[in-house]
mmCIF file with all atom_site columns, C-alpha atoms and ligand atoms in Angstrom:
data_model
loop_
_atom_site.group_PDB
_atom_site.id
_atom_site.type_symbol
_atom_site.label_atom_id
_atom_site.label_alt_id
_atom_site.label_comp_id
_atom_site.label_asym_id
_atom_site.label_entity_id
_atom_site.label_seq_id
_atom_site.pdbx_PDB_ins_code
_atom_site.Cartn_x
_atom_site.Cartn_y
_atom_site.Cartn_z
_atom_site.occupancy
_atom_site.B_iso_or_equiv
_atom_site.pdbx_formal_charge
_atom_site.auth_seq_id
_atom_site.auth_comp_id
_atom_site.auth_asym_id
_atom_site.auth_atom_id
_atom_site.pdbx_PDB_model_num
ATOM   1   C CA . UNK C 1 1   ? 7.384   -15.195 -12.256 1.00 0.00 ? 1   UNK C CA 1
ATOM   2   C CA . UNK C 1 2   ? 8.264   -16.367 -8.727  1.00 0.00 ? 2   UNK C CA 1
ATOM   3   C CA . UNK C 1 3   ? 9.339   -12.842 -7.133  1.00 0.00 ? 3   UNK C CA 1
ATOM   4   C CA . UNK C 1 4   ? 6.725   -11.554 -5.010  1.00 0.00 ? 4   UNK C CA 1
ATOM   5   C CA . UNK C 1 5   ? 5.017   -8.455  -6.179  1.00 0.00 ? 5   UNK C CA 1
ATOM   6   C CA . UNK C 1 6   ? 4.751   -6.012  -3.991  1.00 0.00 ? 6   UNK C CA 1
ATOM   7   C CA . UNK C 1 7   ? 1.940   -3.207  -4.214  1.00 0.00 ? 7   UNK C CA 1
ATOM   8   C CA . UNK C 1 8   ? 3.176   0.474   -2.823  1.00 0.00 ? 8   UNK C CA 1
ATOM   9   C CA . UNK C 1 9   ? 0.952   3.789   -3.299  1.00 0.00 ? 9   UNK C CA 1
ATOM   10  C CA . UNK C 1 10  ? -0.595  6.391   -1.272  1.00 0.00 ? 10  UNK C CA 1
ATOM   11  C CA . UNK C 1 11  ? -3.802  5.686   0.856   1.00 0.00 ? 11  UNK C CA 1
ATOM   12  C CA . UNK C 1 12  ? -6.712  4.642   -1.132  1.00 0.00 ? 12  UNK C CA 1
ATOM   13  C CA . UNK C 1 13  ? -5.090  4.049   -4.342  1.00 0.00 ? 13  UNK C CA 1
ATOM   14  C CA . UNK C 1 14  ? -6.577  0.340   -3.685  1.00 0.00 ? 14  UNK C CA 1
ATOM   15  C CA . UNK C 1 15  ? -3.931  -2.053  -2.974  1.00 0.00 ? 15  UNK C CA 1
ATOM   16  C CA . UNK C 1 16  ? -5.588  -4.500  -1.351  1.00 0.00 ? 16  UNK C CA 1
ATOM   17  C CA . UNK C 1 17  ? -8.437  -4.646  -3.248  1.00 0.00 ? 17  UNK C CA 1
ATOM   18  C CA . UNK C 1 18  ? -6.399  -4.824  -6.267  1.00 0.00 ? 18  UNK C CA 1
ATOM   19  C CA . UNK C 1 19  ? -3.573  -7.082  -4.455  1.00 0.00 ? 19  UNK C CA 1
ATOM   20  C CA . UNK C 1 20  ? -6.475  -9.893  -3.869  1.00 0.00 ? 20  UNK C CA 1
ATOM   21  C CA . UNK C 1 21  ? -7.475  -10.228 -7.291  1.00 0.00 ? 21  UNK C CA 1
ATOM   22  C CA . UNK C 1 22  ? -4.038  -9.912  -9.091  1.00 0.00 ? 22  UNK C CA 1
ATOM   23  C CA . UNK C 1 23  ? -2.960  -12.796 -6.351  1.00 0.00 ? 23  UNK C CA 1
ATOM   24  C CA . UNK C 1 24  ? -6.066  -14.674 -7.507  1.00 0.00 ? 24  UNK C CA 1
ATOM   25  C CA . UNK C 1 25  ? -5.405  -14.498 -11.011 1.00 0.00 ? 25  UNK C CA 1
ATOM   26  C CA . UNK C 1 26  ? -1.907  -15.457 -10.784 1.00 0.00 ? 26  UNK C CA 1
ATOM   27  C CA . UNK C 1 27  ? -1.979  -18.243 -7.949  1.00 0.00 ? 27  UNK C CA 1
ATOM   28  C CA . UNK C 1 28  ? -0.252  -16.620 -5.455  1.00 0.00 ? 28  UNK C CA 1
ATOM   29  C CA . UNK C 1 29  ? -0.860  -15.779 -1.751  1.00 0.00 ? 29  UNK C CA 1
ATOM   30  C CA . UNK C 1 30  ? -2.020  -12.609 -0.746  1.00 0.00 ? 30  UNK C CA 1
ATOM   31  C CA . UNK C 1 31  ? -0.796  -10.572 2.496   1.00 0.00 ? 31  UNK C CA 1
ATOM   32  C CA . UNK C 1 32  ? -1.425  -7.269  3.583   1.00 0.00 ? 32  UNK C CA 1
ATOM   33  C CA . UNK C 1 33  ? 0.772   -5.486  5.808   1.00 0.00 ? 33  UNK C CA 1
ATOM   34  C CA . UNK C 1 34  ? -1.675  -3.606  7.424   1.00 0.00 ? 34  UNK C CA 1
ATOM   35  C CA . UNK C 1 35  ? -3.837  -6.630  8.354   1.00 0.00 ? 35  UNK C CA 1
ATOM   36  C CA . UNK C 1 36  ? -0.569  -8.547  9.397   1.00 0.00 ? 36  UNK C CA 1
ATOM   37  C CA . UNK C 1 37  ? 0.389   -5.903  11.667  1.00 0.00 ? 37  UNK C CA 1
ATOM   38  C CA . UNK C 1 38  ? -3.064  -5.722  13.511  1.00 0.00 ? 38  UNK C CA 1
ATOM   39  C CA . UNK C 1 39  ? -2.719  -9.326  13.737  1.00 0.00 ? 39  UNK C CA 1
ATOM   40  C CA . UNK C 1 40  ? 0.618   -9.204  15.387  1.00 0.00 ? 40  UNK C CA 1
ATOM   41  C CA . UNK C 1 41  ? -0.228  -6.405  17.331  1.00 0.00 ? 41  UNK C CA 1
ATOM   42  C CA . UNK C 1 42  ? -4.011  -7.637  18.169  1.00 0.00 ? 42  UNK C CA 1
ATOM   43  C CA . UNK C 1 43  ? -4.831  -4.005  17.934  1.00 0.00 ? 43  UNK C CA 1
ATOM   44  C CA . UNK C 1 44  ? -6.738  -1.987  14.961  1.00 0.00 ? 44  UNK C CA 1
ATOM   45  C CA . UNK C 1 45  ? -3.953  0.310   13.512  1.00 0.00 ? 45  UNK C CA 1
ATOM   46  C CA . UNK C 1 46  ? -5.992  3.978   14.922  1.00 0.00 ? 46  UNK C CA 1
ATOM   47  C CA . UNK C 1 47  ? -5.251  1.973   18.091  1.00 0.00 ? 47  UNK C CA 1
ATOM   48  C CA . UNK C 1 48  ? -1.836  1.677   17.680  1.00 0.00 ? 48  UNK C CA 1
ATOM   49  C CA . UNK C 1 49  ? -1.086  5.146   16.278  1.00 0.00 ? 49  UNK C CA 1
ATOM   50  C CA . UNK C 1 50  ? -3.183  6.465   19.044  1.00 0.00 ? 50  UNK C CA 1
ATOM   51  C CA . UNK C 1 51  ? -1.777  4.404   22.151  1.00 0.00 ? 51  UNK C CA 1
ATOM   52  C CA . UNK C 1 52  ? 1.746   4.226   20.886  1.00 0.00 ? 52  UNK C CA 1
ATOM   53  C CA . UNK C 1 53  ? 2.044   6.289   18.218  1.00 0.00 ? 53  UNK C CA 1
ATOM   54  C CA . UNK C 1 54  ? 3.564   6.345   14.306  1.00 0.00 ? 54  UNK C CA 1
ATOM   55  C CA . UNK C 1 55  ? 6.756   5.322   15.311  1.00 0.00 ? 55  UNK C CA 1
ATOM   56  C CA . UNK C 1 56  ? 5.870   1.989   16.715  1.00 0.00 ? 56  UNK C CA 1
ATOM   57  C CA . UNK C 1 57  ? 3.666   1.578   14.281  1.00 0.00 ? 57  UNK C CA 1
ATOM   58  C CA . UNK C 1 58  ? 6.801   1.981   11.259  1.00 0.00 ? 58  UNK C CA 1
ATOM   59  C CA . UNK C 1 59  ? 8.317   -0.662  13.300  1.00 0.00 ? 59  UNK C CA 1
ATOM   60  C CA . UNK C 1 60  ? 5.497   -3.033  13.376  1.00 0.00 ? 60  UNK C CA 1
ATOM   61  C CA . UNK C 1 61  ? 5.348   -2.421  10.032  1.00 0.00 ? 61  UNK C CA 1
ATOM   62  C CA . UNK C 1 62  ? 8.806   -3.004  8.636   1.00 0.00 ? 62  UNK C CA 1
ATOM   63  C CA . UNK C 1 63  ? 8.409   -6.256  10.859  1.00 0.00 ? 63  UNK C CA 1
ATOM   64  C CA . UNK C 1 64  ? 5.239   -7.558  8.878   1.00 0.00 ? 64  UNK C CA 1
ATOM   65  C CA . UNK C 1 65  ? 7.071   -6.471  5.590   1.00 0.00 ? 65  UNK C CA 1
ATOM   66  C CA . UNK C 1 66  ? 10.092  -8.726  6.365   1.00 0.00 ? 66  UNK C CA 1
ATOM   67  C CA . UNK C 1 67  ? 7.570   -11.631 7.428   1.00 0.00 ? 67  UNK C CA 1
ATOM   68  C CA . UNK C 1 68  ? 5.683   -11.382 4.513   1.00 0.00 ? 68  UNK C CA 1
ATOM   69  C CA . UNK C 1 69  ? 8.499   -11.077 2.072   1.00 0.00 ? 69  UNK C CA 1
ATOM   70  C CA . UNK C 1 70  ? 9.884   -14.662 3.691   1.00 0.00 ? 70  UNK C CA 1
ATOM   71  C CA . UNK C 1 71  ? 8.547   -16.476 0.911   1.00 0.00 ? 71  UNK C CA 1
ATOM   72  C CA . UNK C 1 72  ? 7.877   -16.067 -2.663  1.00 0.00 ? 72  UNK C CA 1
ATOM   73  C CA . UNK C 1 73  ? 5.097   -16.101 -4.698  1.00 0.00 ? 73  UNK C CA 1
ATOM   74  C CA . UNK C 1 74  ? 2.869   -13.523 -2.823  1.00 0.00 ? 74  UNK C CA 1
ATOM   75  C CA . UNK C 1 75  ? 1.450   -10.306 -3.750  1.00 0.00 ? 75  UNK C CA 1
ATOM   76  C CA . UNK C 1 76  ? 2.353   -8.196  -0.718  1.00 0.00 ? 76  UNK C CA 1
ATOM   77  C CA . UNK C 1 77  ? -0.126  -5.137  -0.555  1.00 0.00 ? 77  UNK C CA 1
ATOM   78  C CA . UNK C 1 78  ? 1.704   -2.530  1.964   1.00 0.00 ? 78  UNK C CA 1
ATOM   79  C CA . UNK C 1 79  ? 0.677   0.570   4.056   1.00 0.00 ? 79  UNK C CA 1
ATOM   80  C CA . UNK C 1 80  ? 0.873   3.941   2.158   1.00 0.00 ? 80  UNK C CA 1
ATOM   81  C CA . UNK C 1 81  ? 4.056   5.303   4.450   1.00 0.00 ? 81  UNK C CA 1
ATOM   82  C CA . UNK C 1 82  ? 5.683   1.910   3.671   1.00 0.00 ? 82  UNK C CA 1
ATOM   83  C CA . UNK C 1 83  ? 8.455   4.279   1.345   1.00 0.00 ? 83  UNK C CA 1
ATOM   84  C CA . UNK C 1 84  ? 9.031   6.573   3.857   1.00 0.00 ? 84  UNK C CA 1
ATOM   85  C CA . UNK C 1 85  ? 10.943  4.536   5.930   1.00 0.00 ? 85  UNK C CA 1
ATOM   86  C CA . UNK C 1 86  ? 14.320  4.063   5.179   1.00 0.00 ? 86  UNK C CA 1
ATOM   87  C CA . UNK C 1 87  ? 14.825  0.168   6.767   1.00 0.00 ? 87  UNK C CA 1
ATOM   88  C CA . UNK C 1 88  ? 11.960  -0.618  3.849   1.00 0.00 ? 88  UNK C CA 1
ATOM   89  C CA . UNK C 1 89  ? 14.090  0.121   0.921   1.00 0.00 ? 89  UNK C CA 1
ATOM   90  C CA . UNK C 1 90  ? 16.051  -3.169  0.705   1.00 0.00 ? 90  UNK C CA 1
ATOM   91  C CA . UNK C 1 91  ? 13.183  -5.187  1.519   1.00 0.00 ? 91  UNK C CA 1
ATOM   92  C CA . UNK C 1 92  ? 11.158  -3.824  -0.991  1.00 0.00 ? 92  UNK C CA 1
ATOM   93  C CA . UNK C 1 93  ? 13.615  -3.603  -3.683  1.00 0.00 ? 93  UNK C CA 1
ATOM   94  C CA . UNK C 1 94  ? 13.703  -8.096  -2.804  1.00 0.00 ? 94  UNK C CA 1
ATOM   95  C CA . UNK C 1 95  ? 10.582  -8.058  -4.827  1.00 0.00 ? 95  UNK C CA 1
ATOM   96  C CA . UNK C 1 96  ? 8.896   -6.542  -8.317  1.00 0.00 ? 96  UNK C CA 1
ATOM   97  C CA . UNK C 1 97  ? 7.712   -3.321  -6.843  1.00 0.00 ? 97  UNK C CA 1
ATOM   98  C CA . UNK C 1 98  ? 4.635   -2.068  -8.468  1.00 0.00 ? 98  UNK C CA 1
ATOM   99  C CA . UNK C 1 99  ? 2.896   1.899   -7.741  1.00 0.00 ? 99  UNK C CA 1
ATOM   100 C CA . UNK C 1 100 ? -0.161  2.399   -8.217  1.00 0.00 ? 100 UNK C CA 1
ATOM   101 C CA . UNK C 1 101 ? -0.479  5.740   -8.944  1.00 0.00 ? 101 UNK C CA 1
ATOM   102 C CA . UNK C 1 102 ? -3.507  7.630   -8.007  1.00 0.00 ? 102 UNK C CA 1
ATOM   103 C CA . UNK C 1 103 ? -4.433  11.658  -8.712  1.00 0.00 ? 103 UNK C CA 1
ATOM   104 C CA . UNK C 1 104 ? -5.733  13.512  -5.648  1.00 0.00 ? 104 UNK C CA 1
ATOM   105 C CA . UNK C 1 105 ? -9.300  13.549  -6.632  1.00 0.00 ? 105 UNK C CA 1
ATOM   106 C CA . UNK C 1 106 ? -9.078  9.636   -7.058  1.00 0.00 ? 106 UNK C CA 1
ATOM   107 C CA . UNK C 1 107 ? -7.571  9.259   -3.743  1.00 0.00 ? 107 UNK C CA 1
ATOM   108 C CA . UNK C 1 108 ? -10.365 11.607  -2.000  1.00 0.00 ? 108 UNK C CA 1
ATOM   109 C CA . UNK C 1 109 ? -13.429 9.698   -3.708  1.00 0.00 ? 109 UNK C CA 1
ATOM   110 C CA . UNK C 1 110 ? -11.841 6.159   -2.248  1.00 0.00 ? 110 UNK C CA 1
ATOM   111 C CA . UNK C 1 111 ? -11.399 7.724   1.326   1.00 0.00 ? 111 UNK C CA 1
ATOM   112 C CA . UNK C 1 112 ? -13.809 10.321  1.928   1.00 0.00 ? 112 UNK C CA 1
ATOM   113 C CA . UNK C 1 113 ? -16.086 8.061   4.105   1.00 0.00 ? 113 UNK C CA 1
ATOM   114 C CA . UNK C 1 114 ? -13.080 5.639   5.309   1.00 0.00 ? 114 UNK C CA 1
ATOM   115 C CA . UNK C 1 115 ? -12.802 6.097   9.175   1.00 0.00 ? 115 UNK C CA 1
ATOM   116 C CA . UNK C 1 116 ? -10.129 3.805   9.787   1.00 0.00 ? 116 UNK C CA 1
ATOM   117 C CA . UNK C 1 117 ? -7.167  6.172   8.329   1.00 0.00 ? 117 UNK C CA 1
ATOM   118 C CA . UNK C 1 118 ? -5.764  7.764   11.536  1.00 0.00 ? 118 UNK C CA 1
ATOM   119 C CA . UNK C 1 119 ? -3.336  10.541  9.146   1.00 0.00 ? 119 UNK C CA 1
ATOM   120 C CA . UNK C 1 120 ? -6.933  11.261  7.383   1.00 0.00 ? 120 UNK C CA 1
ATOM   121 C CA . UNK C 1 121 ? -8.615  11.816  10.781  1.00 0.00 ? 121 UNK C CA 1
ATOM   122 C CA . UNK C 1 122 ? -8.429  16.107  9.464   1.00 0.00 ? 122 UNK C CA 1
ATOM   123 C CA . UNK C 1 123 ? -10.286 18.877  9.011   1.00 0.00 ? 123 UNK C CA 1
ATOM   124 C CA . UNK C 1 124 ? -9.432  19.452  5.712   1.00 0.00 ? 124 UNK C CA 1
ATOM   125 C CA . UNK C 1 125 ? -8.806  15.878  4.313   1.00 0.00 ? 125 UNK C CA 1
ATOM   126 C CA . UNK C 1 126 ? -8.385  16.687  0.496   1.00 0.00 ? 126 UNK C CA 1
ATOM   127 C CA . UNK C 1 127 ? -5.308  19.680  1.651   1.00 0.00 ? 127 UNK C CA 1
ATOM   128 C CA . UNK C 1 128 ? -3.875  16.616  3.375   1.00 0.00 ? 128 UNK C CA 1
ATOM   129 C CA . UNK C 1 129 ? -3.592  14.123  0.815   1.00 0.00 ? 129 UNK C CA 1
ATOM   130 C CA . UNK C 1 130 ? -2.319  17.109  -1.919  1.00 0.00 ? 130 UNK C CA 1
ATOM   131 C CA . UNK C 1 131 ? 0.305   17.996  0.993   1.00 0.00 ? 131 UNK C CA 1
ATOM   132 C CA . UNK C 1 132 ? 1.260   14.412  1.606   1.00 0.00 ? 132 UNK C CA 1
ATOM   133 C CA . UNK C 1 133 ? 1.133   13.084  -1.599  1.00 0.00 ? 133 UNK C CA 1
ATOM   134 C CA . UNK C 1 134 ? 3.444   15.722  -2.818  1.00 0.00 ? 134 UNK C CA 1
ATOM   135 C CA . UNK C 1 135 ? 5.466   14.896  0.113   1.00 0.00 ? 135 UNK C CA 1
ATOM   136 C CA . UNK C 1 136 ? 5.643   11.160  -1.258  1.00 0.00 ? 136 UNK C CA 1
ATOM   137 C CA . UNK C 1 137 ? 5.430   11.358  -4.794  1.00 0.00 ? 137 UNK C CA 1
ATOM   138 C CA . UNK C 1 138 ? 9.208   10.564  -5.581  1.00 0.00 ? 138 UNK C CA 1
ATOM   139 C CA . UNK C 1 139 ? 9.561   8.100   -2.587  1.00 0.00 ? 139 UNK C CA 1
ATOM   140 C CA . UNK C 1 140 ? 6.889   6.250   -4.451  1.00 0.00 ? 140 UNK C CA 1
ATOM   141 C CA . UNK C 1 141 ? 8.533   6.860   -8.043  1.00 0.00 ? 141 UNK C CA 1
ATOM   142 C CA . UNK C 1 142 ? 12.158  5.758   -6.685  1.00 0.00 ? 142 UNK C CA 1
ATOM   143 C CA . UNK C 1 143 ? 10.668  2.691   -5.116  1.00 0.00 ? 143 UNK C CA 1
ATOM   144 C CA . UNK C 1 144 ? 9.024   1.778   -8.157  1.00 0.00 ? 144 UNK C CA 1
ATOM   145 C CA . UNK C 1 145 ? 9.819   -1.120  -10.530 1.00 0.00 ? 145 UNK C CA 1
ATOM   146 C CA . UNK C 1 146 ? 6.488   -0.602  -12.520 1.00 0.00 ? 146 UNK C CA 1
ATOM   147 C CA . UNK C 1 147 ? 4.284   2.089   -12.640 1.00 0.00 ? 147 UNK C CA 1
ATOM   148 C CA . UNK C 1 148 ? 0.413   1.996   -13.043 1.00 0.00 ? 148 UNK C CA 1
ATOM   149 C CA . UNK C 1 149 ? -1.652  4.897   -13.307 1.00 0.00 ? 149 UNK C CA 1
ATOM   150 C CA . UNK C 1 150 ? -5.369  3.704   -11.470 1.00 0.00 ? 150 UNK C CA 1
ATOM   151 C CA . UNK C 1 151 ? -7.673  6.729   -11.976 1.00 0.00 ? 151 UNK C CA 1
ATOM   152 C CA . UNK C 1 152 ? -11.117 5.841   -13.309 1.00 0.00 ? 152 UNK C CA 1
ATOM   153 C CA . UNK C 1 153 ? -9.838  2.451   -13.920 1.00 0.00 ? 153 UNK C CA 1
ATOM   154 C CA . UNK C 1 154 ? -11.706 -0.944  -12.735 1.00 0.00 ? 154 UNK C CA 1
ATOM   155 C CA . UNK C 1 155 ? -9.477  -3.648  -10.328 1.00 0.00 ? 155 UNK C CA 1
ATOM   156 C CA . UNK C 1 156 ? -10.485 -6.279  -12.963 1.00 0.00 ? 156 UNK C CA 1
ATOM   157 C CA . UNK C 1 157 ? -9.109  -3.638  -16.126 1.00 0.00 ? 157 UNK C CA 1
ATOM   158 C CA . UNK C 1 158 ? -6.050  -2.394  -13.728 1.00 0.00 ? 158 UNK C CA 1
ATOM   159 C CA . UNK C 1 159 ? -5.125  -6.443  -13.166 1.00 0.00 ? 159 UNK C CA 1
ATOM   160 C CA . UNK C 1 160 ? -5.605  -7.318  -16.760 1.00 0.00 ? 160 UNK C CA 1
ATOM   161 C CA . UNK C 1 161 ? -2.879  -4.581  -17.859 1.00 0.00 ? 161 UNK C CA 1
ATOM   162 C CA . UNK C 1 162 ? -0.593  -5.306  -15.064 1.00 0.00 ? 162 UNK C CA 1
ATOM   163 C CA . UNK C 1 163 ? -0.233  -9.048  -16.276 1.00 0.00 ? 163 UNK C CA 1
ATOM   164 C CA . UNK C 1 164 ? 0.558   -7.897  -19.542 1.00 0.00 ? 164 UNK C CA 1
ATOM   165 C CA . UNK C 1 165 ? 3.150   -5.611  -17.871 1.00 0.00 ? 165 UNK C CA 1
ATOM   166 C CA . UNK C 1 166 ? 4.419   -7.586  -15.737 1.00 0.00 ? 166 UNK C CA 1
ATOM   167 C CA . UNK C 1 167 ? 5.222   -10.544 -18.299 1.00 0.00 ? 167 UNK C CA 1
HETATM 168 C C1 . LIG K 2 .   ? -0.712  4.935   6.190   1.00 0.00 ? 201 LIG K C1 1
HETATM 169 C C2 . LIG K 2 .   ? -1.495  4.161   5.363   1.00 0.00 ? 201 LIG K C2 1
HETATM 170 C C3 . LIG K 2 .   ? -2.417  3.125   5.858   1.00 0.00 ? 201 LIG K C3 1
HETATM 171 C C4 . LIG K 2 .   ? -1.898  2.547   7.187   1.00 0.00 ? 201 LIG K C4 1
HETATM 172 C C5 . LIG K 2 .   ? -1.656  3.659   8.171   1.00 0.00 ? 201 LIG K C5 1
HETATM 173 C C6 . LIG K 2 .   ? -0.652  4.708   7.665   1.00 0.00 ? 201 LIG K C6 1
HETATM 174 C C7 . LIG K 2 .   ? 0.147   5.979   5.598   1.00 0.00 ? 201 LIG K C7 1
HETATM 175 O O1 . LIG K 2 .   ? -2.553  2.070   4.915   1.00 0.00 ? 201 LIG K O1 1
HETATM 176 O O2 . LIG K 2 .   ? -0.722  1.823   6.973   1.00 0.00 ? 201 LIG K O2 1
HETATM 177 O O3 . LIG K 2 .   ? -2.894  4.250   8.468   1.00 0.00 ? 201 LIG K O3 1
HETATM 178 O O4 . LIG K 2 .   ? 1.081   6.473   6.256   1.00 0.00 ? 201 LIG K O4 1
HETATM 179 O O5 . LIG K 2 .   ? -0.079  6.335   4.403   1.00 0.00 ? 201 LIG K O5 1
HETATM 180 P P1 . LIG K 2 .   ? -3.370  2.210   3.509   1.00 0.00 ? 201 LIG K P1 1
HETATM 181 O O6 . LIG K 2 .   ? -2.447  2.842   2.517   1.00 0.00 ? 201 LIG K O6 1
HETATM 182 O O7 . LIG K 2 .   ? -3.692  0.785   3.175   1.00 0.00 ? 201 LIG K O7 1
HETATM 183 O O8 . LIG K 2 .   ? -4.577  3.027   3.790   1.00 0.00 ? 201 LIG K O8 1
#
């Protein structure tokens, strides 16, 4: 397998953490888009949504997506709103594009105490992720190459089933 594999789902469905171990156990590099765009921008992402708002922060974003899909052999973790933008579409489809699919409940366990989530920043954070997650369901679905449901499920057990899958 040489394609990069490229994690998409909504907000605390645990790319990263899961992107970072699947990368370990296959050799591979690991980026994150989220990190690569702070990098870039030098500025923690509520930063950027809140000095220059969502739309600068979709370009940043389809910027570090195109830099980190410039070489192979990476597991690419990416922002949940990474579907929603149409310029993403062809750059993901460059790569095995795997959703990991997370229920509601899961979601709001993984980010209740997150601060760093400026779309979560609500009063009533579980409506929001039902609402949005609706919203994004099929953008996820379409994008999809592979699909992984992650509720209750360990990184370690998620990993191990996605390498058989994935074969
Ligand atoms: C966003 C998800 C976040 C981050 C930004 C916007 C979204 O990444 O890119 O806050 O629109 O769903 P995670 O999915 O890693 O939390």
């Amino acid at each position: 397998m040489t394609k990069n594999i490229i994690l998409i789902g909504f907000m605390g469905s645990g790319k990263t953490t899961i992107g970072r171990f699947l990368a370990g156990e296959l050799g591979f590099d690991f980026i994150d888009t989220d990190e690569l765009v702070e990098f870039n921008e030098k500025i923690p992402i509520p930063e950027i949504f809140q000095t220059k708002g969502e739309s600068y922060f979709r370009k940043a974003e389809t910027a570090a997506l195109r830099q980190g899909m410039e070489k192979g052999q990476r597991v690419i973790a990416t922002g949940g709103g990474i579907v929603t933008q149409d310029a993403n579409k062809a750059l993901l489809n460059k790569g095995k594009v795997v959703y990991l699919k997370a229920s509601p409940d899961q979601i709001y366990k993984n980010v209740r105490k997150s601060t760093s989530r400026p779309l979560l920043k609500v009063e009533d954070v579980y409506a929001t992720i039902c609402a949005m997650l609706e919203e994004r369901q099929e953008l996820y679905q379409a994008a999809a190459h592979y699909t992984i449901s992650v509720d209750g499920r360990t990184p370690k057990e998620i990993c191990r089933s996605l390498l058989r899958g994935l074969r």
